Coordinates of N, CA and C in Angstrom, one line a residue:
I170 N 6.1 55.2 -85.2 CA 7.3 54.8 -86.0 C 8.2 56.0 -86.1
S171 N 9.5 55.8 -85.7 CA 10.5 56.9 -85.8 C 11.7 56.6 -86.6
D172 N 12.2 57.6 -87.2 CA 13.4 57.5 -88.0 C 14.3 58.7 -87.6
A173 N 15.3 58.4 -86.7 CA 16.1 59.5 -86.2 C 15.2 60.5 -85.5
E174 N 15.2 61.8 -86.0 CA 14.4 62.8 -85.4 C 13.0 62.9 -86.0
N175 N 12.8 62.2 -87.1 CA 11.5 62.2 -87.7 C 10.6 61.0 -87.3
W176 N 9.3 61.3 -87.1 CA 8.4 60.2 -86.7 C 7.1 60.4 -87.4
F177 N 6.3 59.4 -87.4 CA 5.0 59.5 -87.9 C 4.1 58.3 -87.4
C178 N 2.8 58.5 -87.4 CA 1.9 57.5 -86.9 C 1.4 56.7 -88.0
E179 N 1.4 55.4 -87.9 CA 0.8 54.5 -88.9 C -0.6 54.2 -88.4
C180 N -1.6 54.9 -89.1 CA -2.9 54.9 -88.6 C -3.7 53.6 -89.0
P181 N -4.6 53.2 -88.1 CA -5.5 52.0 -88.5 C -6.5 52.5 -89.5
K182 N -7.1 51.5 -90.1 CA -8.1 51.8 -91.2 C -9.1 52.8 -90.7
L183 N -9.5 53.7 -91.6 CA -10.5 54.8 -91.4 C -10.0 56.0 -90.7
Y184 N -8.8 55.9 -90.0 CA -8.3 57.0 -89.3 C -7.2 57.7 -90.1
S185 N -7.1 59.0 -89.9 CA -6.1 59.8 -90.6 C -5.6 60.9 -89.7
G186 N -4.6 61.7 -90.3 CA -4.0 62.8 -89.5 C -2.7 62.4 -88.9
K187 N -1.9 63.5 -88.6 CA -0.6 63.2 -88.0 C -0.6 62.4 -86.7
L188 N -1.7 62.6 -85.9 CA -1.8 61.8 -84.7 C -3.0 60.8 -84.8
C189 N -3.4 60.5 -86.0 CA -4.5 59.6 -86.2 C -5.8 60.1 -85.5
Q190 N -5.9 61.4 -85.5 CA -7.0 62.0 -84.7 C -8.3 62.1 -85.4
F191 N -8.3 61.9 -86.8 CA -9.5 62.0 -87.6 C -10.1 60.7 -87.9
L192 N -11.3 60.5 -87.4 CA -12.1 59.3 -87.9 C -12.7 59.7 -89.2
S193 N -13.4 60.8 -89.3 CA -13.9 61.4 -90.5 C -14.5 62.7 -90.2
C194 N -14.7 63.5 -91.2 CA -15.3 64.9 -90.9 C -16.8 64.8 -90.6
D195 N -17.4 63.6 -90.9 CA -18.8 63.5 -90.6 C -19.1 63.7 -89.1
E196 N -18.2 63.3 -88.3 CA -18.5 63.5 -86.8 C -17.7 64.7 -86.3
N197 N -17.0 65.4 -87.1 CA -16.2 66.6 -86.8 C -15.5 66.6 -85.5
P198 N -14.3 66.1 -85.5 CA -13.5 66.0 -84.3 C -12.9 67.3 -83.8
C199 N -13.1 68.4 -84.7 CA -12.5 69.7 -84.4 C -13.2 70.4 -83.3
G200 N -12.6 71.0 -82.4 CA -13.2 71.7 -81.3 C -13.4 73.2 -81.5
N201 N -14.2 73.7 -80.6 CA -14.5 75.2 -80.5 C -15.0 75.8 -81.7
G202 N -15.9 75.1 -82.4 CA -16.6 75.7 -83.6 C -15.7 75.6 -84.9
A203 N -14.6 74.9 -84.8 CA -13.7 74.8 -86.0 C -14.4 74.0 -87.1
T204 N -13.9 74.2 -88.3 CA -14.4 73.5 -89.5 C -13.5 72.4 -89.9
C205 N -14.0 71.2 -90.0 CA -13.2 70.0 -90.4 C -13.2 70.0 -92.0
F206 N -12.0 70.0 -92.5 CA -11.9 70.1 -94.0 C -11.2 68.8 -94.5
P207 N -11.8 68.1 -95.4 CA -11.2 66.9 -96.0 C -10.1 67.3 -97.0
K208 N -8.8 67.2 -96.5 CA -7.7 67.7 -97.3 C -7.5 66.7 -98.5
S209 N -7.8 65.4 -98.3 CA -7.7 64.4 -99.3 C -8.5 63.2 -98.9
K210 N -8.5 62.1 -99.6 CA -9.2 60.9 -99.2 C -8.6 60.3 -98.0
Q211 N -7.3 60.6 -97.8 CA -6.6 60.0 -96.6 C -6.4 61.0 -95.4
D212 N -6.7 62.3 -95.6 CA -6.3 63.2 -94.6 C -7.3 64.3 -94.5
A213 N -7.4 64.9 -93.3 CA -8.3 66.1 -93.0 C -7.5 67.0 -92.2
V214 N -8.1 68.2 -92.0 CA -7.4 69.3 -91.2 C -8.5 70.1 -90.6
C215 N -8.2 70.6 -89.4 CA -9.1 71.5 -88.7 C -8.8 73.0 -89.1
L216 N -9.8 73.7 -89.5 CA -9.6 75.2 -89.8 C -10.1 75.9 -88.6
C217 N -9.2 76.5 -87.8 CA -9.6 77.0 -86.5 C -10.2 78.4 -86.6
P218 N -11.2 78.7 -85.7 CA -11.8 80.0 -85.7 C -10.8 81.0 -85.0
Y219 N -11.2 82.3 -85.0 CA -10.4 83.3 -84.4 C -10.1 83.0 -83.0
G220 N -8.9 83.0 -82.6 CA -8.5 82.8 -81.2 C -8.2 81.4 -80.8
R221 N -8.2 80.5 -81.7 CA -7.9 79.1 -81.4 C -6.8 78.5 -82.3
S222 N -6.0 77.6 -81.8 CA -5.0 77.0 -82.7 C -4.8 75.5 -82.2
G223 N -3.9 74.8 -82.9 CA -3.6 73.4 -82.5 C -4.3 72.5 -83.6
I224 N -3.9 71.2 -83.5 CA -4.4 70.2 -84.5 C -5.9 70.1 -84.4
L225 N -6.5 70.2 -83.2 CA -7.9 70.1 -83.1 C -8.5 71.4 -82.6
C226 N -7.8 72.5 -82.7 CA -8.2 73.8 -82.3 C -8.6 73.9 -80.8
K227 N -7.9 73.2 -80.0 CA -8.2 73.2 -78.5 C -7.4 74.3 -77.8
D228 N -6.4 74.8 -78.4 CA -5.5 75.8 -77.7 C -6.0 77.2 -77.9
A229 N -6.1 77.9 -76.8 CA -6.6 79.3 -76.9 C -5.4 80.2 -77.2
V230 N -5.6 81.2 -78.1 CA -4.6 82.1 -78.5 C -5.1 83.6 -78.3
N231 N -4.3 84.4 -77.6 CA -4.7 85.8 -77.4 C -4.2 86.6 -78.6
I232 N -5.0 87.0 -79.5 CA -4.6 87.8 -80.7 C -5.0 89.2 -80.5
T233 N -3.9 90.1 -80.5 CA -4.2 91.5 -80.3 C -4.0 92.3 -81.7
Q234 N -3.2 91.8 -82.6 CA -3.0 92.4 -83.9 C -3.0 91.3 -85.0
P235 N -4.2 91.1 -85.5 CA -4.3 90.0 -86.5 C -3.5 90.4 -87.8
S236 N -2.8 89.4 -88.3 CA -2.1 89.7 -89.6 C -2.5 88.6 -90.6
F237 N -2.4 88.9 -91.8 CA -2.8 88.0 -92.9 C -1.7 87.8 -93.9
S238 N -1.4 86.6 -94.1 CA -0.2 86.3 -94.9 C -0.6 85.6 -96.2
G239 N -1.8 85.8 -96.7 CA -2.2 85.1 -97.9 C -2.5 83.6 -97.6
T240 N -1.9 82.8 -98.4 CA -2.0 81.3 -98.1 C -0.7 80.8 -97.5
D241 N -0.9 79.7 -96.7 CA 0.2 79.1 -96.1 C 0.8 78.0 -97.0
V242 N 1.8 77.2 -96.5 CA 2.5 76.3 -97.3 C 1.5 75.1 -97.7
F243 N 0.4 75.0 -97.0 CA -0.6 74.0 -97.4 C -1.7 74.5 -98.3
G244 N -1.6 75.8 -98.6 CA -2.6 76.4 -99.5 C -3.8 76.9 -98.8
Y245 N -3.9 76.9 -97.4 CA -5.0 77.4 -96.7 C -4.9 78.9 -96.5
T246 N -6.0 79.7 -96.6 CA -5.9 81.1 -96.4 C -6.0 81.5 -94.9
S247 N -5.4 82.6 -94.6 CA -5.6 83.2 -93.2 C -6.8 84.1 -93.2
F248 N -7.7 84.0 -92.2 CA -8.9 84.8 -92.2 C -9.4 85.0 -90.8
L249 N -10.3 85.9 -90.6 CA -11.2 86.1 -89.5 C -12.6 85.8 -89.9
A250 N -13.3 85.1 -89.0 CA -14.8 84.8 -89.3 C -15.6 85.4 -88.2
Y251 N -16.5 86.3 -88.5 CA -17.4 86.9 -87.5 C -18.8 86.4 -87.8
S252 N -19.6 86.5 -86.8 CA -21.0 86.2 -86.9 C -21.7 86.9 -88.1
A253 N -22.7 86.4 -88.7 CA -23.4 87.0 -89.8 C -23.8 88.4 -89.3
V254 N -23.6 89.4 -90.2 CA -24.0 90.8 -89.9 C -25.5 91.0 -90.0
P255 N -26.2 91.4 -89.0 CA -27.6 91.6 -89.0 C -28.0 92.9 -89.7
N256 N -29.2 92.9 -90.2 CA -29.8 94.2 -90.6 C -29.1 94.9 -91.8
I257 N -28.5 94.1 -92.7 CA -27.9 94.7 -93.9 C -28.7 94.5 -95.2
T258 N -29.9 94.0 -95.0 CA -30.7 93.7 -96.2 C -30.9 94.9 -97.1
F259 N -31.3 96.0 -96.6 CA -31.7 97.2 -97.4 C -30.7 98.3 -97.3
Y260 N -29.8 98.3 -96.3 CA -28.9 99.4 -96.1 C -27.7 98.9 -95.3
Y261 N -26.5 99.4 -95.6 CA -25.3 99.1 -94.8 C -24.3 100.2 -95.1
E262 N -23.4 100.4 -94.2 CA -22.3 101.3 -94.4 C -21.0 100.7 -93.6
F263 N -19.9 100.7 -94.3 CA -18.7 100.2 -93.7 C -17.6 101.2 -93.8
R264 N -16.8 101.3 -92.8 CA -15.6 102.1 -92.8 C -14.4 101.2 -92.4
L265 N -13.3 101.2 -93.1 CA -12.2 100.4 -92.7 C -10.9 101.0 -93.2
K266 N -9.8 100.6 -92.5 CA -8.4 101.0 -93.0 C -7.6 99.7 -93.1
F267 N -6.6 99.8 -93.9 CA -5.7 98.6 -94.1 C -4.3 99.1 -94.5
Q268 N -3.4 98.2 -94.1 CA -2.0 98.3 -94.5 C -1.6 97.1 -95.4
L269 N -0.7 97.4 -96.3 CA -0.2 96.3 -97.2 C 1.1 95.8 -96.7
A270 N 1.4 94.5 -96.9 CA 2.7 93.9 -96.5 C 3.6 94.0 -97.7
N271 N 3.1 93.8 -98.9 CA 3.9 93.7 -100.1 C 3.2 94.3 -101.3
H272 N 3.6 95.4 -101.8 CA 2.9 96.1 -102.9 C 2.8 95.2 -104.1
H273 N 3.7 94.4 -104.4 CA 3.7 93.6 -105.6 C 2.6 92.5 -105.5
S274 N 2.6 91.7 -104.5 CA 1.7 90.6 -104.4 C 0.3 91.0 -103.8
A275 N 0.3 91.9 -102.9 CA -0.9 92.3 -102.1 C -1.9 93.0 -103.0
L276 N -1.4 93.6 -104.1 CA -2.3 94.4 -104.9 C -2.9 93.7 -106.1
Q277 N -2.5 92.4 -106.3 CA -2.8 91.8 -107.6 C -4.3 91.3 -107.6
D278 N -4.7 90.5 -106.6 CA -6.0 89.9 -106.7 C -6.3 89.3 -105.3
N279 N -6.7 90.2 -104.3 CA -6.7 89.8 -103.0 C -8.1 90.2 -102.3
L280 N -8.6 89.3 -101.5 CA -9.9 89.4 -100.8 C -9.7 90.2 -99.5
I281 N -10.5 91.2 -99.3 CA -10.5 92.0 -98.0 C -11.7 91.5 -97.1
F282 N -12.9 91.5 -97.6 CA -14.0 90.8 -96.8 C -15.1 90.3 -97.7
F283 N -15.8 89.3 -97.2 CA -16.9 88.7 -98.0 C -18.0 88.2 -97.0
T284 N -19.2 88.3 -97.5 CA -20.3 87.6 -96.8 C -21.3 87.2 -97.9
G285 N -21.9 86.1 -97.8 CA -22.8 85.6 -98.9 C -24.0 84.9 -98.4
Q286 N -24.8 84.5 -99.4 CA -26.1 83.8 -99.1 C -25.8 82.4 -98.5
K287 N -25.1 81.6 -99.3 CA -24.8 80.3 -98.8 C -23.3 80.2 -98.7
G288 N -22.5 81.0 -99.5 CA -21.1 80.9 -99.4 C -20.5 79.6 -100.0
K289 N -21.3 79.0 -100.9 CA -20.8 77.7 -101.5 C -20.4 77.9 -102.9
G290 N -20.3 79.1 -103.4 CA -19.9 79.3 -104.8 C -20.9 79.1 -105.9
L291 N -22.2 79.1 -105.5 CA -23.3 78.9 -106.4 C -23.6 80.2 -107.2
N292 N -23.7 80.1 -108.5 CA -24.0 81.3 -109.3 C -25.4 81.8 -108.9
G293 N -25.6 83.1 -108.8 CA -26.9 83.7 -108.5 C -27.1 84.0 -107.0
D294 N -26.2 83.5 -106.1 CA -26.3 83.7 -104.7 C -26.1 85.2 -104.4
D295 N -26.9 85.8 -103.4 CA -26.6 87.1 -103.0 C -25.2 87.1 -102.3
F296 N -24.5 88.2 -102.5 CA -23.2 88.3 -101.8 C -22.8 89.8 -101.7
L297 N -21.8 90.1 -100.8 CA -21.2 91.4 -100.7 C -19.7 91.1 -100.6
V298 N -18.9 91.7 -101.4 CA -17.5 91.4 -101.4 C -16.6 92.7 -101.6
L299 N -15.5 92.7 -101.0 CA -14.5 93.8 -101.2 C -13.1 93.3 -101.3
G300 N -12.4 93.8 -102.3 CA -11.0 93.3 -102.5 C -10.1 94.2 -103.3
L301 N -8.9 93.7 -103.5 CA -8.0 94.5 -104.4 C -7.7 93.7 -105.6
R302 N -7.7 94.4 -106.7 CA -7.4 93.8 -108.0 C -6.6 94.8 -108.9
N303 N -5.4 94.4 -109.3 CA -4.6 95.3 -110.2 C -4.4 96.7 -109.6
G304 N -4.1 96.7 -108.3 CA -3.8 98.0 -107.7 C -5.0 98.9 -107.3
R305 N -6.2 98.4 -107.6 CA -7.4 99.2 -107.3 C -8.3 98.4 -106.3
V306 N -9.2 99.2 -105.6 CA -10.2 98.6 -104.7 C -11.4 98.2 -105.5
V307 N -11.9 97.0 -105.4 CA -13.1 96.5 -106.1 C -14.1 96.2 -105.1
Y308 N -15.3 96.8 -105.2 CA -16.5 96.6 -104.3 C -17.6 96.0 -105.2
S309 N -18.1 94.8 -104.8 CA -19.2 94.2 -105.6 C -20.3 93.7 -104.7
Y310 N -21.5 93.6 -105.2 CA -22.6 93.0 -104.5 C -23.6 92.5 -105.5
N311 N -24.4 91.5 -105.1 CA -25.4 90.9 -105.9 C -26.6 90.7 -105.1
L312 N -27.7 91.3 -105.4 CA -29.0 91.2 -104.7 C -29.9 90.1 -105.2
G313 N -29.3 89.3 -106.1 CA -30.0 88.1 -106.7 C -30.4 88.3 -108.1
S314 N -30.2 89.5 -108.7 CA -30.6 89.8 -110.1 C -29.5 90.3 -110.9
G315 N -28.3 90.1 -110.4 CA -27.1 90.6 -111.2 C -26.1 91.3 -110.3
T316 N -24.8 91.2 -110.7 CA -23.8 91.8 -109.9 C -23.5 93.3 -110.3
A317 N -23.4 94.1 -109.3 CA -23.0 95.5 -109.4 C -21.5 95.7 -108.9
S318 N -20.7 96.4 -109.6 CA -19.3 96.6 -109.2 C -18.9 98.0 -109.3
V319 N -18.1 98.5 -108.3 CA -17.5 99.8 -108.3 C -16.0 99.6 -108.2
I320 N -15.2 100.2 -109.0 CA -13.7 100.0 -109.0 C -13.1 101.4 -108.8
S321 N -12.2 101.5 -107.8 CA -11.6 102.8 -107.5 C -10.5 103.1 -108.6
K322 N -9.9 104.3 -108.5 CA -8.7 104.6 -109.2 C -7.5 103.8 -108.5
P323 N -6.4 103.7 -109.2 CA -5.2 103.1 -108.6 C -4.9 103.7 -107.2
L324 N -4.5 102.8 -106.3 CA -4.1 103.3 -104.9 C -2.8 104.1 -105.0
D325 N -2.8 105.1 -104.2 CA -1.5 105.9 -104.0 C -0.6 105.2 -103.1
L326 N 0.4 104.5 -103.6 CA 1.3 103.6 -102.9 C 2.2 104.4 -101.9
T327 N 2.2 105.7 -102.0 CA 3.0 106.5 -101.0 C 2.3 106.6 -99.7
L328 N 1.1 106.2 -99.6 CA 0.3 106.2 -98.4 C 0.6 105.0 -97.6
N329 N 0.8 105.1 -96.3 CA 1.1 103.9 -95.5 C -0.2 103.2 -95.1
I330 N -1.2 104.0 -94.8 CA -2.5 103.4 -94.4 C -3.6 103.9 -95.4
H331 N -4.4 103.0 -95.9 CA -5.5 103.3 -96.9 C -6.8 103.2 -96.2
V332 N -7.7 104.1 -96.5 CA -9.0 104.3 -95.9 C -10.1 104.0 -96.9
I333 N -11.1 103.1 -96.6 CA -12.2 102.8 -97.5 C -13.5 103.1 -96.7
H334 N -14.4 103.7 -97.4 CA -15.7 104.0 -96.9 C -16.7 103.6 -98.0
L335 N -17.6 102.7 -97.7 CA -18.5 102.2 -98.7 C -19.9 101.9 -98.1
G336 N -20.9 101.8 -99.0 CA -22.2 101.6 -98.5 C -23.2 101.2 -99.6
R337 N -24.4 101.0 -99.2 CA -25.5 100.7 -100.2 C -26.8 101.0 -99.6
S338 N -27.7 101.5 -100.4 CA -29.1 101.7 -100.0 C -30.0 101.2 -101.1
L339 N -30.7 100.1 -100.8 CA -31.5 99.4 -101.9 C -30.6 99.0 -103.0
Q340 N -30.8 99.5 -104.2 CA -30.0 99.0 -105.4 C -28.7 99.9 -105.6
K341 N -28.7 101.0 -105.0 CA -27.6 102.0 -105.2 C -26.4 101.8 -104.2
G342 N -25.2 101.5 -104.7 CA -24.1 101.4 -103.9 C -23.0 102.5 -104.2
W343 N -22.1 102.7 -103.2 CA -21.1 103.7 -103.5 C -19.8 103.4 -102.7
L344 N -18.7 103.9 -103.2 CA -17.4 103.6 -102.7 C -16.5 104.8 -102.7
K345 N -15.8 105.1 -101.6 CA -14.9 106.2 -101.5 C -13.6 105.6 -100.9
V346 N -12.4 105.8 -101.6 CA -11.1 105.3 -101.2 C -10.2 106.5 -101.0
D347 N -9.5 106.5 -99.9 CA -8.6 107.6 -99.6 C -9.1 109.0 -99.9
D348 N -8.4 109.8 -100.7 CA -8.9 111.1 -101.1 C -9.5 111.1 -102.5
Q349 N -9.8 109.9 -103.0 CA -10.5 109.9 -104.3 C -11.9 110.3 -104.2
K350 N -12.5 110.7 -105.4 CA -13.9 111.1 -105.4 C -14.8 109.8 -105.2
N351 N -15.9 110.1 -104.6 CA -16.9 109.1 -104.4 C -17.4 108.5 -105.7
K352 N -17.5 107.2 -105.9 CA -18.1 106.6 -107.1 C -19.3 105.7 -106.7
S353 N -20.3 105.7 -107.6 CA -21.5 105.0 -107.3 C -21.9 104.1 -108.4
V354 N -22.8 103.1 -108.1 CA -23.3 102.1 -109.1 C -24.7 101.7 -108.7
T355 N -25.5 101.2 -109.6 CA -26.8 100.7 -109.3 C -26.9 99.3 -109.8
S356 N -27.3 98.4 -109.0 CA -27.4 97.0 -109.4 C -28.5 96.7 -110.4
P357 N -28.3 95.8 -111.3 CA -29.2 95.5 -112.4 C -30.4 94.7 -111.8
G358 N -31.5 94.6 -112.6 CA -32.6 93.8 -112.2 C -33.6 94.6 -111.3
R359 N -34.5 93.9 -110.7 CA -35.5 94.6 -109.9 C -35.4 94.3 -108.4
L360 N -34.6 93.4 -108.0 CA -34.4 93.0 -106.6 C -33.7 94.1 -105.8
V361 N -34.1 94.4 -104.5 CA -33.5 95.5 -103.8 C -33.0 95.1 -102.4
G362 N -33.1 93.8 -102.1 CA -32.6 93.3 -100.8 C -31.4 92.4 -100.9
L363 N -30.5 92.5 -100.0 CA -29.3 91.6 -99.8 C -29.6 90.6 -98.8
N364 N -29.7 89.3 -99.2 CA -30.0 88.3 -98.2 C -28.7 87.4 -98.1
V365 N -28.0 87.5 -97.0 CA -26.8 86.7 -96.7 C -26.9 86.0 -95.4
F366 N -26.5 84.8 -95.4 CA -26.6 83.9 -94.2 C -25.2 83.4 -93.7
S367 N -24.2 83.6 -94.5 CA -22.9 83.1 -94.1 C -22.3 84.0 -93.0
Q368 N -21.2 83.6 -92.4 CA -20.4 84.4 -91.5 C -19.8 85.6 -92.3
F369 N -19.3 86.5 -91.6 CA -18.6 87.7 -92.3 C -17.1 87.4 -92.2
Y370 N -16.6 87.1 -93.4 CA -15.2 86.7 -93.5 C -14.3 87.9 -93.8
V371 N -13.2 88.1 -93.0 CA -12.3 89.2 -93.2 C -10.9 88.6 -93.6
G372 N -10.3 89.1 -94.7 CA -9.0 88.7 -95.0 C -8.8 87.4 -95.8
G373 N -9.9 86.6 -95.8 CA -9.8 85.3 -96.5 C -11.1 84.6 -96.5
Y374 N -11.1 83.3 -96.7 CA -12.4 82.6 -96.8 C -12.2 81.2 -96.3
R375 N -13.2 80.5 -95.7 CA -13.0 79.2 -95.1 C -12.8 78.1 -96.0
E376 N -13.1 78.3 -97.3 CA -12.9 77.2 -98.2 C -11.4 77.1 -98.5
Y377 N -11.0 76.0 -99.2 CA -9.6 75.7 -99.5 C -8.9 76.9 -100.2
T378 N -9.7 77.5 -101.1 CA -9.2 78.6 -101.9 C -10.3 79.6 -102.1
P379 N -10.0 80.9 -102.1 CA -11.1 81.9 -102.4 C -11.7 81.8 -103.8
E380 N -11.1 81.0 -104.7 CA -11.7 80.8 -106.0 C -13.1 80.2 -105.9
L381 N -13.4 79.6 -104.8 CA -14.7 79.0 -104.6 C -15.8 79.9 -104.2
L382 N -15.5 81.2 -104.2 CA -16.5 82.2 -103.9 C -17.5 82.3 -105.1
P383 N -18.7 82.8 -104.8 CA -19.7 82.9 -105.9 C -19.2 83.6 -107.1
K384 N -19.6 83.2 -108.3 CA -19.3 83.8 -109.5 C -19.6 85.2 -109.5
G385 N -18.7 86.1 -109.9 CA -18.9 87.5 -109.9 C -18.2 88.2 -108.7
S386 N -17.8 87.4 -107.7 CA -17.1 87.9 -106.6 C -15.7 87.3 -106.4
R387 N -15.3 86.5 -107.3 CA -14.1 85.7 -107.1 C -12.8 86.5 -107.0
F388 N -12.0 86.2 -106.0 CA -10.7 86.8 -105.8 C -9.8 85.6 -105.7
K389 N -8.6 85.6 -106.3 CA -7.8 84.4 -106.4 C -7.0 84.2 -105.1
N390 N -6.8 85.2 -104.3 CA -6.0 85.1 -103.1 C -6.6 85.7 -101.9
S391 N -6.2 85.3 -100.7 CA -6.6 86.1 -99.5 C -5.7 87.3 -99.3
F392 N -6.1 88.1 -98.4 CA -5.4 89.4 -98.2 C -4.0 89.2 -97.7
Q393 N -3.1 90.1 -98.1 CA -1.7 90.1 -97.6 C -1.4 91.4 -97.0
G394 N -1.2 91.4 -95.7 CA -0.9 92.7 -95.1 C -0.2 92.5 -93.7
K395 N -0.1 93.6 -93.0 CA 0.5 93.5 -91.6 C -0.3 94.4 -90.7
Y396 N -0.7 93.9 -89.6 CA -1.5 94.6 -88.6 C -2.7 95.3 -89.3
C397 N -3.4 94.5 -90.1 CA -3.9 95.0 -91.4 C -5.2 95.7 -91.5
I398 N -6.2 94.9 -91.3 CA -7.5 95.5 -91.6 C -8.2 95.9 -90.3
F399 N -8.5 97.1 -90.1 CA -9.1 97.6 -88.9 C -10.1 98.7 -89.1

């Protein structure tokens, strides 16, 4: 059905989407490992993995400089999803750099990376998360017996590129940001292993909003930057 330059498909019963391409998410019509997300009772959308685009994620995209714009006009976050990181149960160490696109919005409450046990927002799940909150870097993890958090001093906004070095050995975690002093924390309880099964998400999260992250790791927005996390 068309109206001047505007057109839309009038879908038969049970079908939805701009091109009536969705029968339901039960049979996941999305291609190349994409996630089918029920946007509403009448509509769904494909959340494409890294390097894919299009309504059904069939189009290949060559990405050389990933950028993160927070949420789009539909409220979906931009993110990269990597395979689950192996061998981080008792020890891990991460080094990363990032650039911010907007000091006002990008520093308020933004996710840098996340991996979790189930990634379904259940309280008590093991998780590892890094983000920005109120101009500071926040690093948190839960080994199953309580959340440990380390918060940096305010970022020096005169720096163009920020550097983060963080790690954990058993219950003890540590964080070093730019030229600030190293800060450490010890997780509560008696558990010493991080058990995560989800993918490793950078810059955002596959759910409709990062607020669905496990309690204790919640960040309200995805990361906002340019040529950003590397």
